[in-house]
Short mmCIF file of C-alpha atoms and ligand atoms in Angstrom, two decimals:
data_model
loop_
_atom_site.label_atom_id
_atom_site.label_comp_id
_atom_site.label_asym_id
_atom_site.label_seq_id
_atom_site.Cartn_x
_atom_site.Cartn_y
_atom_site.Cartn_z
CA UNK A 1 117.30 77.40 18.91
CA UNK A 2 115.82 73.95 18.40
CA UNK A 3 116.76 72.20 15.20
CA UNK A 4 114.12 70.42 13.10
CA UNK A 5 115.23 66.83 12.54
CA UNK A 6 112.15 65.64 10.66
CA UNK A 7 109.02 67.29 9.34
CA UNK A 8 106.29 65.48 7.43
CA UNK A 9 102.55 65.47 6.84
CA UNK A 10 101.41 62.08 8.17
CA UNK A 11 97.77 62.33 7.06
CA UNK A 12 96.02 65.33 5.46
CA UNK A 13 96.49 68.42 7.63
CA UNK A 14 98.27 66.49 10.42
CA UNK A 15 102.02 66.93 10.77
CA UNK A 16 104.85 65.23 12.62
CA UNK A 17 107.68 67.44 13.80
CA UNK A 18 110.81 65.90 15.31
CA UNK A 19 112.81 68.53 17.19
CA UNK A 20 116.21 68.49 18.78
CA UNK A 21 115.46 69.42 22.42
CA UNK A 22 117.79 67.41 24.69
CA UNK A 23 116.84 69.18 27.94
CA UNK A 24 113.13 68.48 27.41
CA UNK A 25 113.71 64.94 26.08
CA UNK A 26 115.68 64.04 29.21
CA UNK A 27 112.78 64.82 31.57
CA UNK A 28 109.51 64.61 29.62
CA UNK A 29 106.80 62.15 30.68
CA UNK A 30 103.57 60.97 29.07
CA UNK A 31 100.83 63.61 29.07
CA UNK A 32 103.15 66.64 29.21
CA UNK A 33 103.42 69.42 26.67
CA UNK A 34 105.83 72.04 25.37
CA UNK A 35 105.31 75.63 24.30
CA UNK A 36 106.82 76.42 20.93
CA UNK A 37 107.22 79.44 18.73
CA UNK A 38 107.55 78.83 15.00
CA UNK A 39 109.67 81.94 14.40
CA UNK A 40 110.87 85.11 16.15
CA UNK A 41 107.60 86.98 15.40
CA UNK A 42 105.35 84.01 16.19
CA UNK A 43 103.08 83.53 19.21
CA UNK A 44 103.66 80.82 21.81
CA UNK A 45 101.47 77.75 21.33
CA UNK A 46 101.15 74.62 23.50
CA UNK A 47 101.64 71.23 21.83
CA UNK A 48 101.73 67.81 23.51
CA UNK A 49 104.77 65.60 23.30
CA UNK A 50 103.84 62.50 21.28
CA UNK A 51 107.11 60.59 21.65
CA UNK A 52 110.77 61.11 22.51
CA UNK A 53 114.21 59.59 22.29
CA UNK A 54 116.19 60.47 25.43
CA UNK A 55 119.53 59.27 24.05
CA UNK A 56 119.16 61.17 20.75
CA UNK A 57 117.73 64.20 22.63
CA UNK A 58 114.68 64.50 20.33
CA UNK A 59 110.94 65.08 20.76
CA UNK A 60 108.09 64.17 18.42
CA UNK A 61 105.09 66.47 18.17
CA UNK A 62 101.97 65.74 16.14
CA UNK A 63 99.96 68.82 15.27
CA UNK A 64 96.97 69.78 13.20
CA UNK A 65 97.28 72.83 10.98
CA UNK A 66 94.44 75.07 12.15
CA UNK A 67 95.76 78.64 12.12
CA UNK A 68 98.67 81.03 11.80
CA UNK A 69 101.21 79.36 14.13
CA UNK A 70 100.52 75.75 13.18
CA UNK A 71 100.49 76.92 9.55
CA UNK A 72 104.01 78.27 9.97
CA UNK A 73 105.18 75.13 11.78
CA UNK A 74 103.88 73.10 8.84
CA UNK A 75 106.25 74.88 6.45
CA UNK A 76 109.37 73.88 8.43
CA UNK A 77 111.82 71.44 6.86
CA UNK A 78 114.56 69.23 8.28
CA UNK A 79 117.56 71.46 8.99
CA UNK A 80 115.43 74.52 9.90
CA UNK A 81 115.25 75.67 13.54
CA UNK A 82 112.65 77.24 15.80
CA UNK A 83 113.53 79.87 18.45
CA UNK A 84 111.47 78.44 21.35
CA UNK A 85 110.62 74.99 22.69
CA UNK A 86 109.98 75.28 26.44
CA UNK A 87 109.10 72.35 28.67
CA UNK A 88 108.22 69.83 29.75
CA UNK A 89 105.10 71.59 31.09
CA UNK A 90 101.96 70.37 32.85
CA UNK A 91 101.53 67.34 35.05
CA UNK A 92 102.34 63.91 33.64
CA UNK A 93 99.47 61.46 33.16
CA UNK A 94 98.84 59.25 36.17
CA UNK A 95 99.79 55.86 34.73
CA UNK A 96 99.74 53.40 37.63
CA UNK A 97 97.73 50.18 37.67
CA UNK A 98 93.97 50.57 37.17
CA UNK A 99 93.01 47.27 35.50
CA UNK A 100 91.48 47.82 32.06
CA UNK A 101 92.03 51.29 30.66
CA UNK A 102 90.38 52.55 27.49
CA UNK A 103 92.39 55.16 25.63
CA UNK A 104 90.15 57.24 23.35
CA UNK A 105 92.08 59.32 20.82
CA UNK A 106 91.09 61.50 17.90
CA UNK A 107 92.79 64.10 15.74
CA UNK A 108 96.18 65.16 17.19
CA UNK A 109 95.30 63.13 20.31
CA UNK A 110 96.12 59.92 18.40
CA UNK A 111 99.72 61.15 18.52
CA UNK A 112 99.79 62.52 22.05
CA UNK A 113 98.01 59.52 23.61
CA UNK A 114 100.58 57.05 22.31
CA UNK A 115 103.09 57.50 25.22
CA UNK A 116 100.15 57.37 27.65
CA UNK A 117 99.03 53.99 26.24
CA UNK A 118 102.64 52.76 26.30
CA UNK A 119 103.08 53.71 29.99
CA UNK A 120 99.72 52.22 30.96
CA UNK A 121 100.71 48.93 29.31
CA UNK A 122 104.11 49.03 31.07
CA UNK A 123 102.26 49.46 34.41
CA UNK A 124 100.41 46.19 33.78
CA UNK A 125 97.07 47.58 32.57
CA UNK A 126 95.04 45.99 29.80
CA UNK A 127 94.88 48.82 27.26
CA UNK A 128 91.93 49.10 24.87
CA UNK A 129 92.61 51.77 22.25
CA UNK A 130 89.82 53.58 20.41
CA UNK A 131 90.81 55.84 17.51
CA UNK A 132 88.24 58.22 16.09
CA UNK A 133 88.17 60.27 12.90
CA UNK A 134 86.04 61.44 10.02
CA UNK A 135 87.41 58.74 7.72
CA UNK A 136 89.97 55.92 7.69
CA UNK A 137 92.50 58.02 5.75
CA UNK A 138 92.73 60.42 8.74
CA UNK A 139 93.74 57.67 11.20
CA UNK A 140 97.48 57.16 11.76
CA UNK A 141 100.08 55.47 14.01
CA UNK A 142 97.95 52.32 14.42
CA UNK A 143 101.17 50.33 13.93
CA UNK A 144 102.63 52.06 17.01
CA UNK A 145 99.51 51.24 19.05
CA UNK A 146 99.52 47.50 18.18
CA UNK A 147 102.27 46.43 20.66
CA UNK A 148 100.81 48.49 23.52
CA UNK A 149 97.12 47.61 23.05
CA UNK A 150 95.13 44.49 23.86
CA UNK A 151 92.60 45.57 21.20
CA UNK A 152 92.25 48.52 18.84
CA UNK A 153 88.79 49.80 17.85
CA UNK A 154 88.12 52.42 15.18
CA UNK A 155 85.18 54.78 14.88
CA UNK A 156 84.80 56.66 11.59
CA UNK A 157 82.00 58.99 10.67
CA UNK A 158 81.77 57.61 7.13
CA UNK A 159 82.07 53.97 8.26
CA UNK A 160 85.22 53.43 6.15
CA UNK A 161 86.92 51.70 9.10
CA UNK A 162 85.49 50.07 12.22
CA UNK A 163 82.22 51.28 13.70
CA UNK A 164 80.32 53.94 11.74
CA UNK A 165 79.29 57.06 13.65
CA UNK A 166 80.49 59.68 16.04
CA UNK A 167 81.94 59.15 19.48
CA UNK A 168 78.46 58.48 20.93
CA UNK A 169 78.74 54.93 19.48
CA UNK A 170 81.29 54.43 22.27
CA UNK A 171 78.41 53.34 24.53
CA UNK A 172 77.60 50.41 22.15
CA UNK A 173 81.27 49.55 21.98
CA UNK A 174 81.55 49.45 25.78
CA UNK A 175 78.33 47.44 26.11
CA UNK A 176 79.86 44.91 23.70
CA UNK A 177 82.81 44.25 26.05
CA UNK A 178 82.73 41.45 28.63
CA UNK A 179 83.40 44.02 31.35
CA UNK A 180 83.40 47.84 31.16
CA UNK A 181 86.82 49.52 31.43
CA UNK A 182 87.92 50.67 34.89
CA UNK A 183 89.07 54.01 33.52
CA UNK A 184 88.92 55.99 30.29
CA UNK A 185 91.46 58.56 29.15
CA UNK A 186 90.58 60.76 26.20
CA UNK A 187 92.44 63.31 24.12
CA UNK A 188 91.63 65.06 20.87
CA UNK A 189 89.37 67.93 19.91
CA UNK A 190 87.14 69.50 22.55
CA UNK A 191 83.96 67.95 21.17
CA UNK A 192 85.46 64.46 21.37
CA UNK A 193 86.39 64.98 25.03
CA UNK A 194 83.08 66.61 25.98
CA UNK A 195 80.95 63.97 24.21
CA UNK A 196 83.01 61.08 25.58
CA UNK A 197 82.61 62.47 29.11
CA UNK A 198 78.85 62.76 28.58
CA UNK A 199 78.64 59.13 27.40
CA UNK A 200 80.84 57.73 30.19
CA UNK A 201 79.06 59.73 32.91
CA UNK A 202 75.89 57.75 32.11
CA UNK A 203 77.95 54.56 32.44
CA UNK A 204 79.69 55.75 35.65
CA UNK A 205 83.19 55.08 34.26
CA UNK A 206 85.90 57.43 35.62
CA UNK A 207 87.08 59.57 32.70
CA UNK A 208 90.17 61.73 32.38
CA UNK A 209 90.38 64.41 29.68
CA UNK A 210 93.38 66.40 28.49
CA UNK A 211 92.09 69.98 28.25
CA UNK A 212 93.30 72.24 25.46
CA UNK A 213 92.38 75.83 26.39
CA UNK A 214 94.16 78.80 24.88
CA UNK A 215 97.45 79.30 26.75
CA UNK A 216 100.08 82.03 26.83
CA UNK A 217 102.85 81.47 29.37
CA UNK A 218 102.07 77.88 30.38
CA UNK A 219 103.38 78.49 33.91
CA UNK A 220 100.32 79.70 35.85
CA UNK A 221 101.07 83.43 35.50
CA UNK A 222 98.64 84.83 32.91
CA UNK A 223 95.35 83.12 33.83
CA UNK A 224 94.30 82.64 30.20
CA UNK A 225 93.93 78.87 30.56
CA UNK A 226 91.40 79.19 33.41
CA UNK A 227 88.85 76.34 33.52
CA UNK A 228 86.19 75.34 36.02
CA UNK A 229 86.39 71.79 37.31
CA UNK A 230 84.11 70.52 40.10
CA UNK A 231 82.99 74.12 40.68
CA UNK A 232 86.57 75.27 41.36
CA UNK A 233 88.77 77.49 39.23
CA UNK A 234 91.85 75.73 37.87
CA UNK A 235 94.67 76.70 35.53
CA UNK A 236 95.05 73.97 32.93
CA UNK A 237 98.78 74.62 32.48
CA UNK A 238 99.79 73.97 36.10
CA UNK A 239 96.82 72.12 37.63
CA UNK A 240 96.29 69.99 34.48
CA UNK A 241 96.13 69.58 31.59
CA UNK A 242 94.37 66.39 32.76
CA UNK A 243 91.11 66.66 34.68
CA UNK A 244 88.08 64.59 35.59
CA UNK A 245 85.91 64.87 32.45
CA UNK A 246 82.71 64.48 34.48
CA UNK A 247 83.57 67.55 36.56
CA UNK A 248 84.57 69.96 33.75
CA UNK A 249 82.22 72.87 33.03
CA UNK A 250 82.11 72.14 29.29
CA UNK A 251 79.73 75.00 28.46
CA UNK A 252 82.13 77.57 29.88
CA UNK A 253 85.13 75.78 28.38
CA UNK A 254 83.67 75.82 24.85
CA UNK A 255 82.68 79.48 25.17
CA UNK A 256 86.17 80.52 26.34
CA UNK A 257 87.82 78.54 23.55
CA UNK A 258 85.83 80.51 20.97
CA UNK A 259 86.72 83.90 22.49
CA UNK A 260 89.29 84.84 19.83
CA UNK A 261 87.83 82.93 16.89
CA UNK A 262 87.11 85.95 14.68
CA UNK A 263 90.60 87.46 15.29
CA UNK A 264 92.23 84.07 14.65
CA UNK A 265 90.28 83.61 11.42
CA UNK A 266 91.11 87.15 10.32
CA UNK A 267 94.82 86.76 11.05
CA UNK A 268 95.02 83.33 9.39
CA UNK A 269 93.28 84.52 6.23
CA UNK A 270 95.52 87.60 6.17
CA UNK A 271 98.70 85.49 6.37
CA UNK A 272 97.43 82.50 4.33
CA UNK A 273 94.76 83.97 2.03
CA UNK A 274 94.36 80.75 -0.01
CA UNK A 275 93.99 78.38 2.92
CA UNK A 276 90.61 77.71 4.54
CA UNK A 277 90.41 77.51 8.34
CA UNK A 278 89.85 73.88 9.45
CA UNK A 279 90.25 72.16 6.11
CA UNK A 280 90.99 68.42 5.77
CA UNK A 281 91.28 66.77 9.14
CA UNK A 282 89.23 69.41 10.94
CA UNK A 283 87.29 67.54 13.56
CA UNK A 284 84.01 68.04 15.30
CA UNK A 285 83.21 64.75 17.01
C1 FAD B 1 98.07 71.46 26.74
C2 FAD B 1 97.73 71.56 25.26
C3 FAD B 1 98.24 70.62 24.41
C4 FAD B 1 97.96 70.69 23.04
N1 FAD B 1 98.49 69.74 22.22
C5 FAD B 1 98.30 69.82 20.90
C6 FAD B 1 98.91 68.87 20.03
O1 FAD B 1 99.63 67.97 20.44
N2 FAD B 1 98.66 69.00 18.69
C7 FAD B 1 97.85 69.99 18.19
O2 FAD B 1 97.64 70.05 16.97
N3 FAD B 1 97.28 70.91 19.00
C8 FAD B 1 97.49 70.85 20.33
N4 FAD B 1 96.93 71.80 21.14
C9 FAD B 1 96.14 72.87 20.51
C10 FAD B 1 97.09 73.91 19.90
O3 FAD B 1 97.76 74.59 20.92
C11 FAD B 1 96.30 74.91 19.03
O4 FAD B 1 95.74 74.22 17.94
C12 FAD B 1 97.20 76.02 18.53
O5 FAD B 1 97.49 76.88 19.60
C13 FAD B 1 96.52 76.81 17.42
O6 FAD B 1 97.40 77.85 17.06
P1 FAD B 1 97.29 78.56 15.64
O7 FAD B 1 97.95 79.88 15.73
O8 FAD B 1 97.75 77.65 14.55
O9 FAD B 1 95.76 78.72 15.46
P2 FAD B 1 94.91 79.98 15.94
O10 FAD B 1 94.95 80.98 14.83
O11 FAD B 1 95.29 80.42 17.31
O12 FAD B 1 93.49 79.32 16.01
C14 FAD B 1 92.94 78.69 14.84
C15 FAD B 1 91.83 77.78 15.26
O13 FAD B 1 92.32 76.87 16.25
C16 FAD B 1 91.52 76.94 17.40
N5 FAD B 1 92.36 76.89 18.58
C17 FAD B 1 93.03 77.92 19.17
N6 FAD B 1 93.64 77.52 20.28
C18 FAD B 1 93.34 76.20 20.40
C19 FAD B 1 93.64 75.22 21.33
N7 FAD B 1 94.35 75.48 22.44
N8 FAD B 1 93.19 73.96 21.11
C20 FAD B 1 92.48 73.67 20.03
N9 FAD B 1 92.14 74.57 19.10
C21 FAD B 1 92.55 75.81 19.30
C22 FAD B 1 90.83 78.27 17.36
O14 FAD B 1 89.58 78.23 18.05
C23 FAD B 1 90.64 78.50 15.89
O15 FAD B 1 89.47 77.88 15.43
C24 FAD B 1 97.16 71.74 22.52
C25 FAD B 1 96.64 72.70 23.40
C26 FAD B 1 96.92 72.61 24.75
C27 FAD B 1 96.41 73.64 25.68
S1 FES B 2 98.73 79.62 30.31
FE1 FES B 2 98.93 81.34 31.60
S2 FES B 2 98.13 80.63 33.50
FE2 FES B 2 98.04 78.90 32.20
#
């Protein structure tokens, strides 16, 4: 059992969960994820590790409430416990020296990209952070990004903070820099990653995405997380979750992600009849 140390909604529909998980906290690195189960009957869901404290043996996870399992996780309180927290899983982010690295984060990715930005800064890179959301009140953790970023840019769809628009305004933002970044790393909803990759392909800037397919075991056994990258079949859980965004077959990826949508919606409405699927904080960059 993994004890809940802290549980809070940080912005509408986005939650921070601090779990006691000393074995994972000892080994975890930026870009890795865990598989958790909210209760004994719950399904296994992958969630990225957004921060950790090795000496206290704790992990921070930032998650968006989108369905049955995340809905159950959102009801947990400090002192509760969950039956499963397996990890660390997946390959860590490659965080050596690249020069200037732009970190593009939206939705739950604002949480999970924080340790990536921190490691990139520690490796001597100039880190430019871009946070994206529907409105300023959905952006969070900017205070954590300040010490690890050379500059922080915001993109909001309603223009309430930073540049108004969707992630396609990234091209203007990059053109406004003295020199384009040497590398871009992006995490958040699928549309944010796909659109960013489209924009940066035109600009020929190497772009890494953190894919979020449906997963079951997280260890390369079930094949559910199959993705096509550069024409080759990969399993996101063991070969990723990070891949070259310019090489991902986004059409296939989006289609596979939607495979269980009607069942998920049915199950969520059955268990949470009052709650709409993708309410506040739902993102479609
Ligand atoms: C490696 C990895 C890391 C992830 N890290 C995080 C994280 O740090 N924080 C976070 O909030 N989410 C993260 N996700 C997504 C998260 O796993 C899903 O949101 C979760 O499984 C949904 O479970 P549910 O039962 O609440 O919703 P479901 O009832 O299963 O689905 C509800 C809705 O969520 C969508 N959905 C289902 N699976 C995913 C998925 N894998 N990614 C995105 N949307 C999905 C469905 O299409 C549906 O619209 C990650 C996914 C992967 C593969
Ligand atoms: S989740 Fe089963 S192979 Fe990746």
